[in-house]
CSV table of N, CA and C in Angstrom, one decimal:
chain,number,residue,atom,x,y,z
A,211,UNK,N,18.2,-16.5,13.6
A,211,UNK,CA,17.7,-15.2,13.4
A,211,UNK,C,16.2,-15.1,13.7
A,212,UNK,N,15.8,-15.5,14.9
A,212,UNK,CA,14.5,-15.4,15.4
A,212,UNK,C,13.9,-14.0,15.4
A,213,UNK,N,14.8,-13.1,15.8
A,213,UNK,CA,14.4,-11.7,15.9
A,213,UNK,C,14.0,-11.1,14.5
A,214,UNK,N,14.8,-11.5,13.5
A,214,UNK,CA,14.5,-11.0,12.1
A,214,UNK,C,13.2,-11.6,11.6
A,215,UNK,N,13.0,-12.9,11.9
A,215,UNK,CA,11.8,-13.6,11.5
A,215,UNK,C,10.6,-12.9,12.2
A,216,UNK,N,10.7,-12.6,13.4
A,216,UNK,CA,9.6,-11.9,14.1
A,216,UNK,C,9.3,-10.6,13.5
A,217,UNK,N,10.3,-9.8,13.2
A,217,UNK,CA,10.1,-8.5,12.6
A,217,UNK,C,9.4,-8.7,11.2
A,218,UNK,N,9.8,-9.7,10.4
A,218,UNK,CA,9.2,-9.9,9.2
A,218,UNK,C,7.7,-10.3,9.3
A,219,UNK,N,7.4,-11.1,10.4
A,219,UNK,CA,6.0,-11.5,10.6
A,219,UNK,C,5.2,-10.3,11.1
A,220,UNK,N,5.7,-9.4,11.9
A,220,UNK,CA,5.0,-8.2,12.3
A,220,UNK,C,4.7,-7.4,11.1
A,221,UNK,N,5.7,-7.2,10.2
A,221,UNK,CA,5.4,-6.4,9.0
A,221,UNK,C,4.3,-7.1,8.1
A,222,UNK,N,4.3,-8.4,8.0
A,222,UNK,CA,3.3,-9.1,7.3
A,222,UNK,C,1.9,-8.9,7.9
A,223,UNK,N,1.8,-8.9,9.2
A,223,UNK,CA,0.6,-8.6,9.9
A,223,UNK,C,0.1,-7.2,9.6
A,224,UNK,N,0.9,-6.2,9.8
A,224,UNK,CA,0.5,-4.9,9.5
A,224,UNK,C,0.1,-4.6,8.1
A,225,UNK,N,0.9,-5.2,7.1
A,225,UNK,CA,0.6,-5.0,5.7
A,225,UNK,C,-0.6,-5.8,5.2
A,226,UNK,N,-1.2,-6.7,6.1
A,226,UNK,CA,-2.4,-7.4,5.7
A,226,UNK,C,-3.6,-6.5,5.8
A,227,UNK,N,-3.6,-5.4,6.5
A,227,UNK,CA,-4.7,-4.4,6.6
A,227,UNK,C,-4.7,-3.6,5.4
A,228,UNK,N,-5.8,-3.4,4.7
A,228,UNK,CA,-5.9,-2.7,3.5
A,228,UNK,C,-7.3,-2.0,3.4
A,229,UNK,N,-7.4,-1.2,2.3
A,229,UNK,CA,-8.7,-0.6,2.1
A,229,UNK,C,-9.8,-1.7,1.8
A,230,UNK,N,-9.4,-2.7,1.2
A,230,UNK,CA,-10.3,-3.8,0.9
A,230,UNK,C,-10.6,-4.6,2.1
A,231,UNK,N,-9.6,-4.8,2.9
A,231,UNK,CA,-9.7,-5.6,4.1
A,231,UNK,C,-9.2,-4.9,5.3
A,232,UNK,N,-10.0,-3.9,5.9
A,232,UNK,CA,-9.5,-3.1,7.0
A,232,UNK,C,-9.5,-3.8,8.3
A,233,UNK,N,-10.3,-4.9,8.4
A,233,UNK,CA,-10.4,-5.6,9.7
A,233,UNK,C,-10.1,-7.1,9.5
A,234,UNK,N,-9.6,-7.7,10.5
A,234,UNK,CA,-9.3,-9.2,10.5
A,234,UNK,C,-9.7,-9.8,11.8
A,235,UNK,N,-10.3,-11.0,11.7
A,235,UNK,CA,-10.5,-11.8,12.9
A,235,UNK,C,-9.2,-12.6,13.0
A,236,UNK,N,-9.0,-13.2,14.2
A,236,UNK,CA,-7.8,-14.0,14.5
A,236,UNK,C,-7.6,-15.2,13.5
A,237,UNK,N,-8.7,-15.9,13.4
A,237,UNK,CA,-8.7,-17.1,12.5
A,237,UNK,C,-8.4,-16.8,11.1
A,238,UNK,N,-9.1,-15.8,10.6
A,238,UNK,CA,-8.9,-15.4,9.1
A,238,UNK,C,-7.5,-14.9,8.9
A,239,UNK,N,-7.0,-14.1,9.8
A,239,UNK,CA,-5.6,-13.6,9.6
A,239,UNK,C,-4.6,-14.7,9.7
A,240,UNK,N,-4.8,-15.6,10.6
A,240,UNK,CA,-3.9,-16.7,10.8
A,240,UNK,C,-3.8,-17.5,9.5
A,241,UNK,N,-5.0,-17.8,8.9
A,241,UNK,CA,-5.0,-18.5,7.6
A,241,UNK,C,-4.4,-17.7,6.5
A,242,UNK,N,-4.7,-16.4,6.5
A,242,UNK,CA,-4.1,-15.5,5.4
A,242,UNK,C,-2.6,-15.5,5.5
A,243,UNK,N,-2.0,-15.5,6.7
A,243,UNK,CA,-0.6,-15.4,6.9
A,243,UNK,C,0.1,-16.8,6.9
A,244,UNK,N,-0.7,-17.9,6.9
A,244,UNK,CA,-0.2,-19.2,7.1
A,244,UNK,C,0.6,-19.4,8.3
A,245,UNK,N,0.1,-18.8,9.4
A,245,UNK,CA,0.8,-18.9,10.7
A,245,UNK,C,-0.2,-19.5,11.7
A,246,UNK,N,0.3,-20.1,12.8
A,246,UNK,CA,-0.6,-20.7,13.8
A,246,UNK,C,-1.4,-19.5,14.5
A,247,UNK,N,-2.6,-19.9,15.0
A,247,UNK,CA,-3.3,-18.9,15.8
A,247,UNK,C,-2.6,-18.4,17.0
A,248,UNK,N,-1.9,-19.2,17.8
A,248,UNK,CA,-1.2,-18.7,18.9
A,248,UNK,C,-0.1,-17.7,18.5
A,249,UNK,N,0.6,-18.0,17.4
A,249,UNK,CA,1.7,-17.0,16.9
A,249,UNK,C,1.1,-15.7,16.5
A,250,UNK,N,0.0,-15.7,15.8
A,250,UNK,CA,-0.7,-14.5,15.3
A,250,UNK,C,-1.2,-13.8,16.5
A,251,UNK,N,-1.8,-14.5,17.5
A,251,UNK,CA,-2.3,-13.8,18.7
A,251,UNK,C,-1.2,-13.1,19.5
A,252,UNK,N,-0.1,-13.7,19.6
A,252,UNK,CA,1.1,-13.1,20.3
A,252,UNK,C,1.5,-11.8,19.6
A,253,UNK,N,1.6,-11.9,18.2
A,253,UNK,CA,2.0,-10.7,17.5
A,253,UNK,C,1.0,-9.6,17.6
A,254,UNK,N,-0.3,-10.0,17.5
A,254,UNK,CA,-1.4,-9.0,17.6
A,254,UNK,C,-1.4,-8.4,19.0
A,255,UNK,N,-1.2,-9.2,20.0
A,255,UNK,CA,-1.2,-8.7,21.4
A,255,UNK,C,-0.1,-7.6,21.6
A,256,UNK,N,1.1,-7.9,21.1
A,256,UNK,CA,2.2,-6.9,21.2
A,256,UNK,C,1.9,-5.7,20.4
A,257,UNK,N,1.3,-5.8,19.2
A,257,UNK,CA,0.9,-4.6,18.4
A,257,UNK,C,-0.2,-3.8,19.1
A,258,UNK,N,-1.1,-4.5,19.7
A,258,UNK,CA,-2.2,-3.9,20.4
A,258,UNK,C,-1.7,-3.1,21.6
A,259,UNK,N,-0.8,-3.6,22.4
A,259,UNK,CA,-0.2,-2.9,23.6
A,259,UNK,C,0.4,-1.6,23.2
A,260,UNK,N,1.0,-1.5,22.0
A,260,UNK,CA,1.7,-0.3,21.5
A,260,UNK,C,0.8,0.5,20.6
A,261,UNK,N,-0.5,0.1,20.5
A,261,UNK,CA,-1.4,1.0,19.7
A,261,UNK,C,-1.3,0.8,18.2
A,262,UNK,N,-0.6,-0.2,17.7
A,262,UNK,CA,-0.5,-0.3,16.2
A,262,UNK,C,-1.7,-1.0,15.7
A,263,UNK,N,-2.4,-1.8,16.5
A,263,UNK,CA,-3.7,-2.4,16.1
A,263,UNK,C,-4.6,-2.1,17.3
A,264,UNK,N,-5.9,-2.2,17.0
A,264,UNK,CA,-7.0,-2.0,18.0
A,264,UNK,C,-8.0,-3.1,17.7
A,265,UNK,N,-8.7,-3.5,18.8
A,265,UNK,CA,-9.8,-4.4,18.6
A,265,UNK,C,-11.1,-3.7,18.6
A,266,UNK,N,-12.0,-4.1,17.7
A,266,UNK,CA,-13.3,-3.5,17.6
A,266,UNK,C,-14.3,-4.4,18.4
A,267,UNK,N,-14.9,-3.8,19.4
A,267,UNK,CA,-15.9,-4.6,20.1
A,267,UNK,C,-17.3,-4.4,19.4
A,268,UNK,N,-18.1,-5.4,19.4
A,268,UNK,CA,-18.1,-6.6,20.2
A,268,UNK,C,-17.5,-7.8,19.4
A,269,UNK,N,-17.1,-7.5,18.1
A,269,UNK,CA,-16.7,-8.6,17.3
A,269,UNK,C,-15.3,-9.1,17.6
A,270,UNK,N,-14.5,-8.3,18.2
A,270,UNK,CA,-13.1,-8.6,18.5
A,270,UNK,C,-12.2,-8.6,17.3
A,271,UNK,N,-12.7,-8.1,16.2
A,271,UNK,CA,-11.9,-8.0,15.0
A,271,UNK,C,-10.8,-6.9,15.2
A,272,UNK,N,-9.6,-7.1,14.6
A,272,UNK,CA,-8.5,-6.2,14.7
A,272,UNK,C,-8.5,-5.2,13.5
A,273,UNK,N,-8.1,-4.0,13.8
A,273,UNK,CA,-7.9,-3.0,12.7
A,273,UNK,C,-6.7,-2.2,13.1
A,274,UNK,N,-6.2,-1.4,12.1
A,274,UNK,CA,-5.0,-0.5,12.5
A,274,UNK,C,-5.4,0.4,13.6
A,275,UNK,N,-4.5,0.6,14.5
A,275,UNK,CA,-4.8,1.5,15.6
A,275,UNK,C,-4.2,2.9,15.5
A,276,UNK,N,-4.3,3.7,16.6
A,276,UNK,CA,-3.9,5.1,16.5
A,276,UNK,C,-2.4,5.3,16.2
A,277,UNK,N,-1.6,4.4,16.8
A,277,UNK,CA,-0.1,4.5,16.5
A,277,UNK,C,0.2,4.3,15.0
A,278,UNK,N,-0.5,3.4,14.4
A,278,UNK,CA,-0.2,3.1,13.0
A,278,UNK,C,-0.7,4.3,12.2
A,279,UNK,N,-1.8,4.9,12.6
A,279,UNK,CA,-2.4,6.1,11.9
A,279,UNK,C,-1.4,7.2,12.0
A,280,UNK,N,-0.9,7.4,13.2
A,280,UNK,CA,0.1,8.5,13.5
A,280,UNK,C,1.4,8.3,12.7
A,281,UNK,N,1.9,7.1,12.6
A,281,UNK,CA,3.1,6.8,11.9
A,281,UNK,C,2.9,7.0,10.4
A,282,UNK,N,1.8,6.6,9.9
A,282,UNK,CA,1.5,6.9,8.5
A,282,UNK,C,1.4,8.3,8.1
A,283,UNK,N,0.7,9.1,9.0
A,283,UNK,CA,0.6,10.5,8.8
A,283,UNK,C,2.0,11.2,8.9
A,284,UNK,N,2.8,10.8,9.8
A,284,UNK,CA,4.1,11.3,9.9
A,284,UNK,C,5.0,11.0,8.7
A,285,UNK,N,4.9,9.8,8.2
A,285,UNK,CA,5.6,9.4,7.0
A,285,UNK,C,5.2,10.3,5.8
A,286,UNK,N,3.9,10.5,5.7
A,286,UNK,CA,3.4,11.3,4.6
A,286,UNK,C,3.9,12.8,4.7
A,287,UNK,N,3.8,13.3,5.9
A,287,UNK,CA,4.3,14.7,6.1
A,287,UNK,C,5.8,14.8,5.8
A,288,UNK,N,6.6,13.8,6.1
A,288,UNK,CA,8.0,13.8,6.0
A,288,UNK,C,8.5,13.5,4.5
A,289,UNK,N,7.6,13.1,3.7
A,289,UNK,CA,8.0,12.8,2.3
A,289,UNK,C,8.2,14.0,1.5
A,290,UNK,N,9.5,14.3,1.2
A,290,UNK,CA,9.8,15.5,0.4
A,290,UNK,C,9.3,15.5,-1.0
A,291,UNK,N,9.2,14.4,-1.6
A,291,UNK,CA,8.6,14.4,-3.0
A,291,UNK,C,7.2,14.8,-3.0
A,292,UNK,N,6.4,14.3,-2.1
A,292,UNK,CA,5.0,14.7,-2.1
A,292,UNK,C,4.8,16.2,-1.8
A,293,UNK,N,5.6,16.6,-0.8
A,293,UNK,CA,5.5,18.1,-0.5
A,293,UNK,C,5.9,19.0,-1.6
A,294,UNK,N,7.0,18.6,-2.3
A,294,UNK,CA,7.5,19.4,-3.4
A,294,UNK,C,6.5,19.4,-4.6
A,295,UNK,N,5.8,18.3,-4.8
A,295,UNK,CA,4.9,18.1,-5.9
A,295,UNK,C,3.5,18.8,-5.7
A,296,UNK,N,3.2,19.0,-4.5
A,296,UNK,CA,1.8,19.5,-4.1
A,296,UNK,C,1.4,20.7,-4.9
A,297,UNK,N,2.2,21.8,-5.0
A,297,UNK,CA,1.8,23.0,-5.7
A,297,UNK,C,1.6,22.7,-7.2
A,298,UNK,N,2.4,21.8,-7.8
A,298,UNK,CA,2.2,21.4,-9.2
A,298,UNK,C,0.9,20.6,-9.4
A,299,UNK,N,0.6,19.7,-8.5
A,299,UNK,CA,-0.6,18.9,-8.5
A,299,UNK,C,-1.8,19.9,-8.5
A,300,UNK,N,-1.8,20.8,-7.6
A,300,UNK,CA,-2.9,21.8,-7.5
A,300,UNK,C,-3.1,22.6,-8.7
A,301,UNK,N,-1.9,23.0,-9.3
A,301,UNK,CA,-2.0,23.8,-10.6
A,301,UNK,C,-2.5,22.9,-11.7
A,302,UNK,N,-2.1,21.7,-11.8
A,302,UNK,CA,-2.5,20.8,-12.9
A,302,UNK,C,-4.0,20.5,-12.7
A,303,UNK,N,-4.5,20.3,-11.5
A,303,UNK,CA,-5.9,20.0,-11.3
A,303,UNK,C,-6.7,21.3,-11.6
A,304,UNK,N,-6.3,22.4,-11.2
A,304,UNK,CA,-7.0,23.7,-11.6
A,304,UNK,C,-7.1,23.8,-13.1
A,305,UNK,N,-6.0,23.6,-13.8
A,305,UNK,CA,-5.9,23.8,-15.3
A,305,UNK,C,-6.8,22.8,-16.0
A,306,UNK,N,-6.9,21.5,-15.5
A,306,UNK,CA,-7.6,20.5,-16.3
A,306,UNK,C,-8.9,20.1,-15.7
A,307,UNK,N,-9.1,20.3,-14.4
A,307,UNK,CA,-10.4,19.9,-13.8
A,307,UNK,C,-10.3,18.4,-13.4
A,308,UNK,N,-9.2,17.8,-13.7
A,308,UNK,CA,-9.0,16.3,-13.5
A,308,UNK,C,-8.2,16.1,-12.2
A,309,UNK,N,-8.4,14.9,-11.7
A,309,UNK,CA,-7.6,14.5,-10.5
A,309,UNK,C,-6.2,14.3,-10.9
A,310,UNK,N,-5.2,14.8,-10.2
A,310,UNK,CA,-3.8,14.6,-10.5
A,310,UNK,C,-3.2,13.9,-9.2
A,311,UNK,N,-2.1,13.1,-9.5
A,311,UNK,CA,-1.5,12.4,-8.4
A,311,UNK,C,0.0,12.3,-8.7
A,312,UNK,N,0.8,12.1,-7.6
A,312,UNK,CA,2.2,11.8,-7.8
A,312,UNK,C,2.4,10.4,-7.2
A,313,UNK,N,3.0,9.5,-8.0
A,313,UNK,CA,3.1,8.1,-7.6
A,313,UNK,C,4.6,7.7,-7.8
A,314,UNK,N,5.0,6.7,-7.1
A,314,UNK,CA,6.3,6.1,-7.2
A,314,UNK,C,6.2,4.6,-7.5
A,315,UNK,N,7.3,4.1,-8.0
A,315,UNK,CA,7.4,2.6,-8.2
A,315,UNK,C,7.9,2.0,-6.9
A,316,UNK,N,7.1,1.1,-6.4
A,316,UNK,CA,7.5,0.4,-5.1
A,316,UNK,C,7.4,-1.1,-5.4
A,317,UNK,N,8.6,-1.6,-5.8
A,317,UNK,CA,8.6,-3.0,-6.2
A,317,UNK,C,7.8,-3.2,-7.4
A,318,UNK,N,6.8,-4.1,-7.4
A,318,UNK,CA,5.9,-4.4,-8.5
A,318,UNK,C,4.7,-3.5,-8.6
A,319,UNK,N,4.6,-2.6,-7.7
A,319,UNK,CA,3.4,-1.7,-7.6
A,319,UNK,C,3.8,-0.3,-7.7
A,320,UNK,N,2.7,0.5,-8.0
A,320,UNK,CA,2.8,2.0,-7.9
A,320,UNK,C,2.2,2.3,-6.5
A,321,UNK,N,2.7,3.3,-5.9
A,321,UNK,CA,2.2,3.8,-4.6
A,321,UNK,C,1.9,5.3,-4.7
A,322,UNK,N,0.6,5.6,-4.4
A,322,UNK,CA,0.2,7.0,-4.5
A,322,UNK,C,0.7,7.8,-3.3
A,323,UNK,N,1.5,8.8,-3.5
A,323,UNK,CA,2.1,9.6,-2.4
A,323,UNK,C,1.2,10.8,-2.1
A,324,UNK,N,0.6,11.4,-3.1
A,324,UNK,CA,-0.3,12.5,-2.9
A,324,UNK,C,-1.2,12.7,-4.1
A,325,UNK,N,-2.4,13.3,-3.9
A,325,UNK,CA,-3.3,13.5,-5.0
A,325,UNK,C,-4.1,14.8,-4.7
A,326,UNK,N,-4.6,15.4,-5.8
A,326,UNK,CA,-5.5,16.5,-5.7
A,326,UNK,C,-6.7,16.1,-6.5
A,327,UNK,N,-7.9,16.1,-5.9
A,327,UNK,CA,-9.1,15.6,-6.6
A,327,UNK,C,-9.6,16.7,-7.5
A,328,UNK,N,-10.1,16.2,-8.7
A,328,UNK,CA,-10.7,17.1,-9.7
A,328,UNK,C,-12.1,17.3,-9.4
A,329,UNK,N,-12.8,17.9,-10.3
A,329,UNK,CA,-14.2,18.3,-10.1
A,329,UNK,C,-15.2,17.3,-10.5
A,330,UNK,N,-14.8,16.1,-11.1
A,330,UNK,CA,-15.7,15.1,-11.5
A,330,UNK,C,-16.2,14.3,-10.4
A,331,UNK,N,-17.5,14.1,-10.3
A,331,UNK,CA,-18.1,13.3,-9.3
A,331,UNK,C,-18.1,11.8,-9.5
A,332,UNK,N,-17.9,11.4,-10.8
A,332,UNK,CA,-17.9,10.0,-11.2
A,332,UNK,C,-16.5,9.6,-11.6
A,333,UNK,N,-16.1,8.5,-11.2
A,333,UNK,CA,-14.8,8.0,-11.6
A,333,UNK,C,-14.1,7.4,-10.5
A,334,UNK,N,-12.9,6.8,-10.7
A,334,UNK,CA,-12.1,6.2,-9.7
A,334,UNK,C,-11.3,7.3,-9.0
A,335,UNK,N,-11.2,7.2,-7.7
A,335,UNK,CA,-10.4,8.1,-6.9
A,335,UNK,C,-9.7,7.3,-5.8
A,336,UNK,N,-8.6,6.6,-6.2
A,336,UNK,CA,-7.9,5.9,-5.1
A,336,UNK,C,-7.2,7.0,-4.2
A,337,UNK,N,-7.0,6.6,-3.0
A,337,UNK,CA,-6.5,7.5,-2.0
A,337,UNK,C,-5.0,7.4,-1.8
A,338,UNK,N,-4.4,8.4,-1.1
A,338,UNK,CA,-3.0,8.3,-0.8
A,338,UNK,C,-2.7,7.0,0.0
A,339,UNK,N,-1.6,6.4,-0.4
A,339,UNK,CA,-1.3,5.1,0.2
A,339,UNK,C,-1.7,3.9,-0.5
A,340,UNK,N,-2.6,4.1,-1.5
A,340,UNK,CA,-3.1,3.0,-2.3
A,340,UNK,C,-2.0,2.5,-3.2
A,341,UNK,N,-1.9,1.1,-3.3
A,341,UNK,CA,-1.0,0.5,-4.2
A,341,UNK,C,-1.7,-0.2,-5.4
A,342,UNK,N,-1.2,-0.1,-6.6
A,342,UNK,CA,-1.7,-0.8,-7.7
A,342,UNK,C,-0.6,-1.6,-8.4
A,343,UNK,N,-1.0,-2.7,-9.0
A,343,UNK,CA,0.1,-3.4,-9.8
A,343,UNK,C,0.6,-2.5,-10.9
A,344,UNK,N,1.9,-2.3,-11.0
A,344,UNK,CA,2.5,-1.4,-11.9
A,344,UNK,C,2.1,-1.7,-13.4
A,345,UNK,N,2.1,-3.0,-13.7
A,345,UNK,CA,1.8,-3.4,-15.1
A,345,UNK,C,0.4,-3.1,-15.5
A,346,UNK,N,-0.5,-2.8,-14.6
A,346,UNK,CA,-1.9,-2.7,-14.9
A,346,UNK,C,-2.4,-1.3,-14.9
A,347,UNK,N,-1.5,-0.3,-14.7
A,347,UNK,CA,-2.0,1.1,-14.7
A,347,UNK,C,-1.1,1.9,-15.7
A,348,UNK,N,-1.7,3.0,-16.1
A,348,UNK,CA,-0.9,3.9,-17.1
A,348,UNK,C,0.3,4.5,-16.4
A,349,UNK,N,0.1,5.0,-15.2
A,349,UNK,CA,1.3,5.5,-14.5
A,349,UNK,C,2.3,4.5,-14.2
A,350,UNK,N,1.9,3.3,-13.8
A,350,UNK,CA,2.8,2.2,-13.6
A,350,UNK,C,3.6,1.9,-14.8
A,351,UNK,N,3.0,1.8,-16.0
A,351,UNK,CA,3.7,1.5,-17.2
A,351,UNK,C,4.7,2.6,-17.5
A,352,UNK,N,4.4,3.8,-17.3
A,352,UNK,CA,5.4,4.9,-17.5
A,352,UNK,C,6.5,4.8,-16.6
A,353,UNK,N,6.3,4.5,-15.3
A,353,UNK,CA,7.3,4.3,-14.3
A,353,UNK,C,8.2,3.1,-14.6
A,354,UNK,N,7.6,2.0,-15.1
A,354,UNK,CA,8.3,0.8,-15.5
A,354,UNK,C,9.2,1.1,-16.7
A,355,UNK,N,8.7,1.8,-17.7
A,355,UNK,CA,9.5,2.1,-18.8
A,355,UNK,C,10.7,3.0,-18.5
A,356,UNK,N,10.5,4.0,-17.6
A,356,UNK,CA,11.6,4.8,-17.2
A,356,UNK,C,12.6,4.0,-16.4
A,357,UNK,N,12.2,3.1,-15.5
A,357,UNK,CA,13.1,2.2,-14.8
A,357,UNK,C,13.8,1.3,-15.7
A,358,UNK,N,13.2,0.7,-16.7
A,358,UNK,CA,13.8,-0.2,-17.7
A,358,UNK,C,14.9,0.6,-18.4
A,359,UNK,N,14.7,1.8,-18.7
A,359,UNK,CA,15.6,2.6,-19.5
A,359,UNK,C,16.9,2.8,-18.6
A,360,UNK,N,16.7,3.0,-17.3
A,360,UNK,CA,17.9,3.2,-16.4
A,360,UNK,C,18.6,1.8,-16.1
A,361,UNK,N,17.8,0.8,-16.0
A,361,UNK,CA,18.3,-0.5,-15.6
A,361,UNK,C,17.5,-1.7,-16.2
A,362,UNK,N,18.1,-2.3,-17.3
A,362,UNK,CA,17.4,-3.3,-18.0
A,362,UNK,C,17.1,-4.6,-17.2
A,363,UNK,N,17.7,-4.7,-16.0
A,363,UNK,CA,17.4,-5.9,-15.2
A,363,UNK,C,16.1,-5.8,-14.4
A,364,UNK,N,15.5,-4.6,-14.5
A,364,UNK,CA,14.2,-4.4,-13.7
A,364,UNK,C,13.2,-5.4,-14.2
A,365,UNK,N,13.1,-5.7,-15.5
A,365,UNK,CA,12.1,-6.6,-16.0
A,365,UNK,C,12.3,-8.0,-15.5
A,366,UNK,N,13.5,-8.4,-15.4
A,366,UNK,CA,13.8,-9.8,-14.9
A,366,UNK,C,13.4,-9.9,-13.4
A,367,UNK,N,13.8,-8.8,-12.6
A,367,UNK,CA,13.4,-8.8,-11.2
A,367,UNK,C,11.9,-8.8,-11.0
A,368,UNK,N,11.2,-8.0,-11.8
A,368,UNK,CA,9.7,-8.0,-11.7
A,368,UNK,C,9.1,-9.3,-12.0
A,369,UNK,N,9.6,-10.0,-13.1
A,369,UNK,CA,9.1,-11.3,-13.4
A,369,UNK,C,9.4,-12.3,-12.3
A,370,UNK,N,10.6,-12.2,-11.7
A,370,UNK,CA,10.9,-13.2,-10.6
A,370,UNK,C,10.0,-12.9,-9.4
A,371,UNK,N,9.8,-11.7,-9.1
A,371,UNK,CA,8.9,-11.3,-7.9
A,371,UNK,C,7.5,-11.8,-8.1
A,372,UNK,N,7.0,-11.8,-9.4
A,372,UNK,CA,5.7,-12.2,-9.6
A,372,UNK,C,5.5,-13.6,-10.1
A,373,UNK,N,6.6,-14.4,-9.9
A,373,UNK,CA,6.5,-15.9,-10.3
A,373,UNK,C,6.4,-16.1,-11.8
A,374,UNK,N,6.9,-15.1,-12.5
A,374,UNK,CA,6.9,-15.2,-14.0
A,374,UNK,C,5.6,-14.8,-14.7
A,375,UNK,N,4.6,-14.5,-13.9
A,375,UNK,CA,3.3,-14.2,-14.5
A,375,UNK,C,2.8,-12.9,-13.8
A,376,UNK,N,2.3,-12.0,-14.7
A,376,UNK,CA,1.6,-10.8,-14.2
A,376,UNK,C,0.1,-10.9,-14.3
A,377,UNK,N,-0.6,-10.8,-13.2
A,377,UNK,CA,-2.0,-11.1,-13.2
A,377,UNK,C,-2.8,-9.9,-13.9
A,378,UNK,N,-3.6,-10.3,-14.8
A,378,UNK,CA,-4.5,-9.3,-15.5
A,378,UNK,C,-5.6,-8.9,-14.6
A,379,UNK,N,-5.9,-7.6,-14.6
A,379,UNK,CA,-7.0,-7.1,-13.8
A,379,UNK,C,-8.2,-6.8,-14.6
A,380,UNK,N,-8.0,-6.6,-15.9
A,380,UNK,CA,-9.1,-6.4,-16.8
A,380,UNK,C,-8.9,-7.2,-18.1
A,381,UNK,N,-9.8,-7.3,-19.0
A,381,UNK,CA,-9.5,-8.0,-20.2
A,381,UNK,C,-8.4,-7.5,-21.0
A,382,UNK,N,-8.0,-6.2,-20.8
A,382,UNK,CA,-6.9,-5.5,-21.5
A,382,UNK,C,-5.6,-5.5,-20.8
A,383,UNK,N,-5.5,-6.1,-19.6
A,383,UNK,CA,-4.2,-6.1,-19.0
A,383,UNK,C,-3.6,-7.5,-19.0
């Protein structure tokens, strides 16, 4: 199943780009993925040809390219839940002055589908597409509780996916 393995590797390359790490050099990405430099170079070259990644001159570092941006924007527009929730988010933000968001459980993480910023200048404001460990956020805990109510095996799968340990992000998680 070489084709399936290649697709999985391409997905890992693309998912390596994040808000925290928007650019990667070849050597660092190769180490991060635990793949050889020639393999990562071939994957990046194919992704670059189709615009999924782009190289920044003069450093040669790779970042997500215009095709990835277009695909992400298209996915966001096509998401029915985010579109349906938007008027309610706007009303909630107007009523409270606080940032409101709609999030889903995506494996062990919560994923922000949409948000409306409140009027406060100070505070955290993660953006659409941000993922957080579900066990470490208030929204994630609510989503996990609802998932557990529907399917008690969720806890076992979450523990298996995280190697039996959930990493604390603060002294209280």
